Amino acid sequence: MKKKAKETQCVHYFGEKPYESQGINTPVEPASAFKYGEGMVNVYPRYFNTYNQKVINSQLASLEGGEDCLIFGSGMAAITTALFSLLNSGDHAVFYNELYGGTFNLLSSEFEKKGISFTLVNKQTKDAFEKAIQSNTKVLYFESPTNPLLSVVDIKLMVDIAKANGLTTLIDNTFASPINQNPIEFGVDIVLHSGTKYLGGHSDLSFGAIVSSNEIIKSIHSTAINLGGSLNPFDCYLIERSIKTLDVRVKRHNENALALAEFLDAHDKVKKVYYPGLVDHDKHEIAKSQMKGFGGMLSFELATQNQEDVNQFVDSLQLVCKALSLGGVESTICSPALTSHIKMTKQEREAIGVTDGLLRLSVGIENINDLKADFENALKVI
Ligand SMILES: *Cc1c(COP(=O)(O)O)cnc(C)c1O
């Protein structure tokens, strides 16, 4: 059968079914003990091979254009498992420095203890990366778009550098989702997701995913079994339900975010908007060449840097909820200076563009005019 379009793949499951059921959805099988015997596979949740896990693996692999997938209890479990499977004591890794806070903490607090060294590169040039690569470098890791400033990393450039130096490439594709960006098509080896965000999409689930080739997934699988970050069948069921609407949700997130980015960009109380879909974003052309949509995340800086005004603005929003995390159907907003970047000094934060007036917005799927009206009203207050 010809591979179906993503909209169809989200709604229907085309993978193998271990048994027939008359229900049109996958039966939930809450078993931790499975029969064994001649000719039977040893099934166990922590072996990542239950029916409910395999349905998600197959669906996510297909949506990302990979061959296989493993799902975990959180995005960090997926990231940790992938990295610790590829890196051993004495190895070195190169990271593009705009990283999710949890990933940064993993490097800074766990790598040295394991005898793994790393270099953070802060410029997107071939030169900067080649300077960072050593004879013991094994992996090149990056995110795109990045948190919280929505920078875009040139995927082709990363793949070219990695290929020339024999490195395995990993991308955290959480912000884009498999609907907007499929890095495997550009030659990336491993795609990582915090499914807690867009894949789950309803702010009620925590999971993570690794998508890659059969060969790489096979090699990560044995580490995954040892680290034990597997997922339960009830969450698998919720993921399956979430994926059915992934394509429609993400398309609405894209539409709303672009419209809000343009609206805020034109507002005189807003100093700057960071959104890869805006034509004046410094990496807009690269974003256009590697993304099918620009995603539901945007950041903006208010003209005022006064923390009280910023707080008052956020508290005046009625529809948009002040909350951490992202990727849900409901719009949420947070101040990176007061949340993800609170441990940095004001100077350190400002050096990377995280000012007191910066706000990160996860644009939901509400009506766009209601969202604009909410911002218009809150901007009037300051
Ligand atoms: C949230 C997030 C993670 C971590 O995922 P968890 O599900 O919270 O473990 C990793 N990367 C990015 C970009 C994220 O937004």
CSV table of C-alpha atoms and ligand atoms in Angstrom, one decimal:
chain,number,residue,atom,x,y,z
A,1,MET,CA,0.0,0.0,0.0
A,2,LYS,CA,1.3,3.5,-0.9
A,3,LYS,CA,2.3,5.5,2.1
A,4,LYS,CA,-0.6,7.7,3.1
A,5,ALA,CA,-0.5,11.4,3.8
A,6,LYS,CA,0.2,12.6,7.3
A,7,GLU,CA,-3.5,13.6,7.9
A,8,THR,CA,-4.5,10.0,7.2
A,9,GLN,CA,-1.6,8.5,9.1
A,10,CYS,CA,-2.7,10.4,12.2
A,11,VAL,CA,-6.2,9.1,12.1
A,12,HIS,CA,-5.6,5.5,11.0
A,13,TYR,CA,-3.1,2.9,12.1
A,14,PHE,CA,-1.4,1.0,9.3
A,15,GLY,CA,1.1,-1.0,11.3
A,16,GLU,CA,1.0,-4.7,12.2
A,17,LYS,CA,-1.7,-5.8,14.6
A,18,PRO,CA,-0.8,-8.8,16.9
A,19,TYR,CA,-4.5,-9.8,17.2
A,20,GLU,CA,-7.8,-8.9,15.7
A,21,SER,CA,-10.4,-6.9,17.6
A,22,GLN,CA,-13.8,-5.7,16.4
A,23,GLY,CA,-13.2,-2.3,18.0
A,24,ILE,CA,-11.8,0.3,15.6
A,25,ASN,CA,-9.4,1.5,18.3
A,26,THR,CA,-6.5,-0.4,19.8
A,27,PRO,CA,-7.5,-2.4,22.9
A,28,VAL,CA,-5.7,-1.3,26.1
A,29,GLU,CA,-3.9,-4.2,27.6
A,30,PRO,CA,-2.8,-3.5,31.2
A,31,ALA,CA,-0.7,-6.6,31.6
A,32,SER,CA,2.8,-6.8,33.1
A,33,ALA,CA,2.9,-10.6,32.9
A,34,PHE,CA,2.7,-12.3,29.5
A,35,LYS,CA,2.5,-16.0,28.5
A,36,TYR,CA,5.7,-17.4,27.0
A,37,GLY,CA,6.6,-20.5,25.1
A,38,GLU,CA,8.0,-21.9,21.9
A,39,GLY,CA,7.8,-19.5,19.0
A,40,MET,CA,6.5,-16.7,21.2
A,41,VAL,CA,8.3,-13.3,21.8
A,42,ASN,CA,9.1,-12.4,25.4
A,43,VAL,CA,6.7,-9.5,25.9
A,44,TYR,CA,7.2,-7.2,28.9
A,45,PRO,CA,6.6,-3.4,29.4
A,46,ARG,CA,10.2,-2.6,30.1
A,47,TYR,CA,11.3,-4.4,26.9
A,48,PHE,CA,9.3,-1.7,25.0
A,49,ASN,CA,7.4,-4.4,23.1
A,50,THR,CA,3.8,-4.5,24.4
A,51,TYR,CA,1.1,-4.1,21.8
A,52,ASN,CA,0.1,-0.6,23.1
A,53,GLN,CA,3.7,0.6,22.9
A,54,LYS,CA,4.3,-0.9,19.5
A,55,VAL,CA,1.3,0.9,18.0
A,56,ILE,CA,2.7,4.3,19.0
A,57,ASN,CA,6.2,3.3,17.9
A,58,SER,CA,5.0,2.4,14.5
A,59,GLN,CA,2.8,5.5,14.1
A,60,LEU,CA,5.5,8.0,15.3
A,61,ALA,CA,8.2,6.4,13.2
A,62,SER,CA,6.0,6.7,10.1
A,63,LEU,CA,5.1,10.4,10.9
A,64,GLU,CA,8.7,11.3,11.3
A,65,GLY,CA,9.8,9.3,8.2
A,66,GLY,CA,12.0,7.0,10.3
A,67,GLU,CA,12.0,3.2,10.5
A,68,ASP,CA,11.4,2.6,14.2
A,69,CYS,CA,10.7,4.4,17.4
A,70,LEU,CA,10.9,3.9,21.2
A,71,ILE,CA,8.6,5.7,23.6
A,72,PHE,CA,9.5,6.7,27.2
A,73,GLY,CA,7.9,8.0,30.4
A,74,SER,CA,9.2,11.6,29.7
A,75,GLY,CA,11.1,13.6,27.1
A,76,MET,CA,14.1,13.6,29.4
A,77,ALA,CA,14.0,9.8,29.6
A,78,ALA,CA,14.2,9.6,25.8
A,79,ILE,CA,17.0,12.2,25.6
A,80,THR,CA,19.0,10.6,28.5
A,81,THR,CA,18.6,7.1,27.0
A,82,ALA,CA,19.7,8.2,23.5
A,83,LEU,CA,22.8,10.1,24.8
A,84,PHE,CA,23.9,7.5,27.3
A,85,SER,CA,23.5,4.8,24.7
A,86,LEU,CA,25.8,6.6,22.2
A,87,LEU,CA,28.4,8.1,24.7
A,88,ASN,CA,30.8,6.2,26.8
A,89,SER,CA,33.5,7.2,29.2
A,90,GLY,CA,36.2,9.0,27.3
A,91,ASP,CA,33.9,10.3,24.6
A,92,HIS,CA,33.1,13.9,23.7
A,93,ALA,CA,29.9,15.5,22.4
A,94,VAL,CA,29.2,18.8,20.7
A,95,PHE,CA,26.0,20.7,21.4
A,96,TYR,CA,24.5,23.8,19.9
A,97,ASN,CA,24.2,25.9,23.0
A,98,GLU,CA,20.5,27.0,22.8
A,99,LEU,CA,19.2,24.0,24.8
A,100,TYR,CA,16.2,23.1,26.8
A,101,GLY,CA,17.0,23.7,30.5
A,102,GLY,CA,16.5,20.0,31.4
A,103,THR,CA,19.0,19.0,28.7
A,104,PHE,CA,21.5,21.6,29.8
A,105,ASN,CA,21.2,20.3,33.4
A,106,LEU,CA,21.8,16.8,32.3
A,107,LEU,CA,25.1,17.7,30.6
A,108,SER,CA,26.3,20.0,33.4
A,109,SER,CA,25.4,17.7,36.3
A,110,GLU,CA,25.7,14.1,34.9
A,111,PHE,CA,28.3,14.0,32.1
A,112,GLU,CA,31.4,14.7,34.0
A,113,LYS,CA,30.6,12.0,36.6
A,114,LYS,CA,30.3,9.5,33.7
A,115,GLY,CA,33.7,10.6,32.2
A,116,ILE,CA,32.0,12.2,29.2
A,117,SER,CA,33.1,15.7,28.1
A,118,PHE,CA,31.2,18.2,25.9
A,119,THR,CA,31.6,21.5,24.2
A,120,LEU,CA,28.8,24.1,23.7
A,121,VAL,CA,29.0,26.0,20.4
A,122,ASN,CA,27.4,29.4,20.4
A,123,LYS,CA,27.8,30.3,16.7
A,124,GLN,CA,26.1,28.6,13.8
A,125,THR,CA,29.1,28.5,11.5
A,126,LYS,CA,31.0,25.5,10.1
A,127,ASP,CA,34.1,27.0,11.5
A,128,ALA,CA,32.8,27.2,15.1
A,129,PHE,CA,31.6,23.6,15.0
A,130,GLU,CA,34.8,22.2,13.4
A,131,LYS,CA,36.8,24.0,16.1
A,132,ALA,CA,34.8,22.2,18.8
A,133,ILE,CA,35.1,18.7,17.2
A,134,GLN,CA,37.9,16.5,18.7
A,135,SER,CA,39.3,13.1,17.8
A,136,ASN,CA,37.0,11.5,20.5
A,137,THR,CA,33.8,13.4,19.5
A,138,LYS,CA,30.9,11.1,18.8
A,139,VAL,CA,27.7,13.1,18.6
A,140,LEU,CA,26.4,16.5,17.4
A,141,TYR,CA,23.2,17.5,19.2
A,142,PHE,CA,20.9,20.5,18.5
A,143,GLU,CA,17.3,21.8,18.8
A,144,SER,CA,15.3,23.7,16.3
A,145,PRO,CA,13.4,25.9,16.8
A,146,THR,CA,15.0,26.7,20.1
A,147,ASN,CA,13.6,27.7,23.5
A,148,PRO,CA,12.9,30.4,24.4
A,149,LEU,CA,14.1,32.7,21.6
A,150,LEU,CA,12.9,30.6,18.6
A,151,SER,CA,16.2,30.6,16.8
A,152,VAL,CA,16.3,28.2,13.8
A,153,VAL,CA,19.3,25.9,13.3
A,154,ASP,CA,20.2,25.0,9.8
A,155,ILE,CA,19.6,21.3,9.7
A,156,LYS,CA,21.5,20.7,6.4
A,157,LEU,CA,24.6,22.5,7.8
A,158,MET,CA,24.6,20.4,10.9
A,159,VAL,CA,24.2,17.1,8.9
A,160,ASP,CA,27.1,18.2,6.5
A,161,ILE,CA,29.4,18.9,9.4
A,162,ALA,CA,28.5,15.7,11.2
A,163,LYS,CA,28.9,13.5,8.1
A,164,ALA,CA,32.3,15.0,7.3
A,165,ASN,CA,33.5,14.2,10.8
A,166,GLY,CA,31.8,10.8,11.3
A,167,LEU,CA,29.4,12.0,14.0
A,168,THR,CA,25.9,10.8,14.9
A,169,THR,CA,23.4,13.7,14.7
A,170,LEU,CA,20.5,14.2,17.2
A,171,ILE,CA,17.8,16.8,17.0
A,172,ASP,CA,15.2,17.7,19.7
A,173,ASN,CA,12.2,18.3,17.4
A,174,THR,CA,9.7,19.0,20.2
A,175,PHE,CA,8.9,22.6,19.2
A,176,ALA,CA,8.3,21.8,15.5
A,177,SER,CA,6.4,18.5,15.9
A,178,PRO,CA,6.5,15.8,13.2
A,179,ILE,CA,3.8,17.8,11.3
A,180,ASN,CA,6.0,20.8,10.7
A,181,GLN,CA,9.5,19.3,10.4
A,182,ASN,CA,11.0,15.9,9.6
A,183,PRO,CA,14.7,16.1,10.1
A,184,ILE,CA,15.3,12.5,9.0
A,185,GLU,CA,14.5,13.7,5.4
A,186,PHE,CA,17.6,16.0,5.7
A,187,GLY,CA,19.8,13.2,6.9
A,188,VAL,CA,19.6,13.6,10.7
A,189,ASP,CA,20.2,10.2,12.4
A,190,ILE,CA,18.0,10.5,15.5
A,191,VAL,CA,14.9,12.6,16.2
A,192,LEU,CA,13.9,13.2,19.9
A,193,HIS,CA,10.6,14.5,21.2
A,194,SER,CA,9.1,15.6,24.4
A,195,GLY,CA,5.7,14.1,23.7
A,196,THR,CA,4.5,16.0,26.8
A,197,LYS,CA,4.1,19.0,24.4
A,198,TYR,CA,2.5,18.9,20.9
A,199,LEU,CA,2.2,15.1,20.5
A,200,GLY,CA,0.2,14.8,23.7
A,201,GLY,CA,-1.3,18.2,23.1
A,202,HIS,CA,-3.8,18.4,26.0
A,203,SER,CA,-1.5,19.3,28.9
A,204,ASP,CA,-2.4,16.0,30.6
A,205,LEU,CA,0.4,13.5,29.6
A,206,SER,CA,4.1,13.0,30.0
A,207,PHE,CA,6.1,11.0,27.5
A,208,GLY,CA,9.1,11.1,25.2
A,209,ALA,CA,10.1,9.5,21.9
A,210,ILE,CA,13.2,8.5,19.9
A,211,VAL,CA,12.8,8.0,16.2
A,212,SER,CA,15.5,6.6,14.0
A,213,SER,CA,16.6,3.8,11.7
A,214,ASN,CA,16.1,0.1,12.6
A,215,GLU,CA,19.8,-0.3,13.2
A,216,ILE,CA,20.2,2.7,15.6
A,217,ILE,CA,16.9,1.9,17.4
A,218,LYS,CA,18.2,-1.6,17.9
A,219,SER,CA,21.4,-0.4,19.5
A,220,ILE,CA,19.6,2.1,21.7
A,221,HIS,CA,17.0,-0.5,22.7
A,222,SER,CA,19.4,-2.5,24.9
A,223,THR,CA,20.4,0.6,26.9
A,224,ALA,CA,16.7,1.5,27.1
A,225,ILE,CA,15.9,-1.8,28.7
A,226,ASN,CA,18.6,-1.3,31.3
A,227,LEU,CA,17.7,2.3,32.1
A,228,GLY,CA,14.0,1.3,32.3
A,229,GLY,CA,12.1,4.4,31.3
A,230,SER,CA,9.2,2.7,29.6
A,231,LEU,CA,5.6,3.8,29.4
A,232,ASN,CA,2.3,2.3,30.7
A,233,PRO,CA,-0.6,1.2,28.4
A,234,PHE,CA,-3.0,3.8,29.7
A,235,ASP,CA,-0.8,6.6,28.6
A,236,CYS,CA,-0.2,4.8,25.3
A,237,TYR,CA,-3.9,4.8,24.8
A,238,LEU,CA,-4.1,8.6,25.5
A,239,ILE,CA,-1.2,9.2,23.0
A,240,GLU,CA,-3.0,7.2,20.4
A,241,ARG,CA,-6.1,9.3,20.9
A,242,SER,CA,-4.0,12.5,20.8
A,243,ILE,CA,-2.2,11.6,17.6
A,244,LYS,CA,-5.6,11.3,15.8
A,245,THR,CA,-5.9,15.1,16.0
A,246,LEU,CA,-2.2,16.0,15.8
A,247,ASP,CA,-2.3,17.3,12.2
A,248,VAL,CA,-5.4,19.5,12.7
A,249,ARG,CA,-4.2,20.8,16.0
A,250,VAL,CA,-0.7,21.7,14.8
A,251,LYS,CA,-2.1,23.4,11.7
A,252,ARG,CA,-4.3,25.6,13.8
A,253,HIS,CA,-1.4,26.3,16.2
A,254,ASN,CA,0.6,27.4,13.2
A,255,GLU,CA,-2.1,29.7,11.9
A,256,ASN,CA,-2.9,31.3,15.2
A,257,ALA,CA,0.8,31.8,16.1
A,258,LEU,CA,1.6,33.5,12.8
A,259,ALA,CA,-1.5,35.8,13.1
A,260,LEU,CA,-0.6,36.7,16.7
A,261,ALA,CA,3.1,37.2,15.8
A,262,GLU,CA,2.1,39.7,13.1
A,263,PHE,CA,-0.4,41.4,15.4
A,264,LEU,CA,2.1,41.8,18.3
A,265,ASP,CA,4.9,42.8,15.9
A,266,ALA,CA,2.7,45.8,14.7
A,267,HIS,CA,1.8,46.9,18.3
A,268,ASP,CA,3.6,49.9,19.7
A,269,LYS,CA,3.8,48.5,23.2
A,270,VAL,CA,5.7,45.5,21.9
A,271,LYS,CA,9.4,45.9,21.2
A,272,LYS,CA,10.3,42.7,19.4
A,273,VAL,CA,8.7,39.4,18.4
A,274,TYR,CA,10.6,36.2,17.9
A,275,TYR,CA,8.8,33.9,15.5
A,276,PRO,CA,10.4,32.0,12.6
A,277,GLY,CA,7.4,32.7,10.4
A,278,LEU,CA,7.9,36.4,10.4
A,279,VAL,CA,9.7,37.6,7.2
A,280,ASP,CA,12.1,39.7,9.3
A,281,HIS,CA,13.2,36.7,11.5
A,282,ASP,CA,17.0,36.4,10.8
A,283,LYS,CA,16.6,32.7,9.9
A,284,HIS,CA,13.3,33.0,8.1
A,285,GLU,CA,14.6,31.6,4.8
A,286,ILE,CA,16.2,28.6,6.5
A,287,ALA,CA,13.0,28.0,8.4
A,288,LYS,CA,11.1,28.1,5.1
A,289,SER,CA,13.4,25.6,3.6
A,290,GLN,CA,13.2,23.0,6.4
A,291,MET,CA,9.7,23.6,8.0
A,292,LYS,CA,6.2,23.0,6.6
A,293,GLY,CA,4.7,25.3,9.2
A,294,PHE,CA,6.4,27.6,11.7
A,295,GLY,CA,4.8,26.1,14.9
A,296,GLY,CA,2.8,27.4,17.8
A,297,MET,CA,5.6,28.9,19.9
A,298,LEU,CA,6.6,32.6,19.9
A,299,SER,CA,8.3,34.9,22.2
A,300,PHE,CA,8.1,38.7,22.5
A,301,GLU,CA,9.6,41.5,24.4
A,302,LEU,CA,7.4,44.3,25.8
A,303,ALA,CA,8.6,47.8,25.3
A,304,THR,CA,8.7,48.2,29.1
A,305,GLN,CA,11.4,46.3,31.0
A,306,ASN,CA,9.7,47.2,34.4
A,307,GLN,CA,9.0,43.9,36.1
A,308,GLU,CA,5.9,45.2,37.7
A,309,ASP,CA,4.4,46.3,34.4
A,310,VAL,CA,5.3,42.9,32.9
A,311,ASN,CA,3.6,41.1,35.7
A,312,GLN,CA,0.6,43.3,35.5
A,313,PHE,CA,0.3,42.7,31.7
A,314,VAL,CA,0.5,38.9,32.2
A,315,ASP,CA,-2.0,39.0,35.1
A,316,SER,CA,-4.4,41.1,32.9
A,317,LEU,CA,-4.7,38.4,30.3
A,318,GLN,CA,-8.0,36.5,30.8
A,319,LEU,CA,-8.0,33.8,28.2
A,320,VAL,CA,-4.3,33.1,28.1
A,321,CYS,CA,-3.2,31.3,31.2
A,322,LYS,CA,0.0,31.9,33.1
A,323,ALA,CA,1.5,28.4,33.1
A,324,LEU,CA,4.7,26.5,32.5
A,325,SER,CA,5.1,23.8,29.8
A,326,LEU,CA,3.7,24.2,26.3
A,327,GLY,CA,2.1,22.6,23.3
A,328,GLY,CA,-1.5,22.3,24.7
A,329,VAL,CA,-4.7,23.2,23.0
A,330,GLU,CA,-5.0,26.2,25.4
A,331,SER,CA,-2.8,29.3,25.1
A,332,THR,CA,-0.3,29.7,27.9
A,333,ILE,CA,2.3,32.3,28.7
A,334,CYS,CA,5.4,32.4,30.9
A,335,SER,CA,8.3,34.7,31.8
A,336,PRO,CA,11.6,32.8,31.2
A,337,ALA,CA,13.4,35.3,33.5
A,338,LEU,CA,11.1,34.2,36.4
A,339,THR,CA,10.9,30.5,35.5
A,340,SER,CA,13.3,28.5,33.3
A,341,HIS,CA,16.2,31.0,33.6
A,342,ILE,CA,15.7,32.1,37.2
A,343,LYS,CA,19.0,30.6,38.4
A,344,MET,CA,21.0,32.9,36.1
A,345,THR,CA,22.0,36.4,37.1
A,346,LYS,CA,20.3,39.3,35.3
A,347,GLN,CA,23.5,39.9,33.4
A,348,GLU,CA,23.9,36.3,32.3
A,349,ARG,CA,20.3,36.3,31.1
A,350,GLU,CA,20.6,39.5,29.2
A,351,ALA,CA,23.7,38.3,27.4
A,352,ILE,CA,21.6,35.5,25.8
A,353,GLY,CA,18.6,37.8,25.1
A,354,VAL,CA,16.4,36.7,28.1
A,355,THR,CA,15.4,40.1,29.4
A,356,ASP,CA,12.9,40.8,32.2
A,357,GLY,CA,10.4,41.9,29.5
A,358,LEU,CA,10.6,38.7,27.5
A,359,LEU,CA,7.5,36.5,27.5
A,360,ARG,CA,7.2,33.1,25.9
A,361,LEU,CA,3.8,32.2,24.5
A,362,SER,CA,2.4,28.8,23.6
A,363,VAL,CA,-0.4,29.7,21.2
A,364,GLY,CA,-3.4,27.5,21.5
A,365,ILE,CA,-6.2,26.6,19.1
A,366,GLU,CA,-8.8,29.2,20.4
A,367,ASN,CA,-10.4,31.6,18.0
A,368,ILE,CA,-7.8,34.1,16.8
A,369,ASN,CA,-10.0,37.2,17.3
A,370,ASP,CA,-10.6,36.2,21.0
A,371,LEU,CA,-6.8,35.8,21.4
A,372,LYS,CA,-6.0,39.2,19.8
A,373,ALA,CA,-8.7,40.9,21.9
A,374,ASP,CA,-7.2,39.4,25.1
A,375,PHE,CA,-3.8,40.8,24.2
A,376,GLU,CA,-5.2,44.1,23.1
A,377,ASN,CA,-6.9,44.5,26.5
A,378,ALA,CA,-3.9,43.5,28.5
A,379,LEU,CA,-1.6,45.8,26.6
A,380,LYS,CA,-3.9,48.7,27.3
A,381,VAL,CA,-3.3,48.2,31.1
A,382,ILE,CA,0.4,48.9,30.8
B,1,LIG,C1,9.8,19.8,27.7
B,1,LIG,C2,10.9,19.6,26.8
B,1,LIG,C3,11.8,18.6,27.1
B,1,LIG,C4,11.7,17.6,28.2
B,1,LIG,O1,10.6,16.9,28.2
B,1,LIG,P1,9.8,16.2,29.5
B,1,LIG,O2,8.7,15.5,28.9
B,1,LIG,O3,9.5,17.4,30.4
B,1,LIG,O4,10.8,15.3,30.1
B,1,LIG,C5,12.9,18.4,26.2
B,1,LIG,N1,13.1,19.3,25.2
B,1,LIG,C6,12.2,20.3,24.9
B,1,LIG,C7,12.5,21.2,23.8
B,1,LIG,C8,11.1,20.5,25.8
B,1,LIG,O5,10.3,21.6,25.5
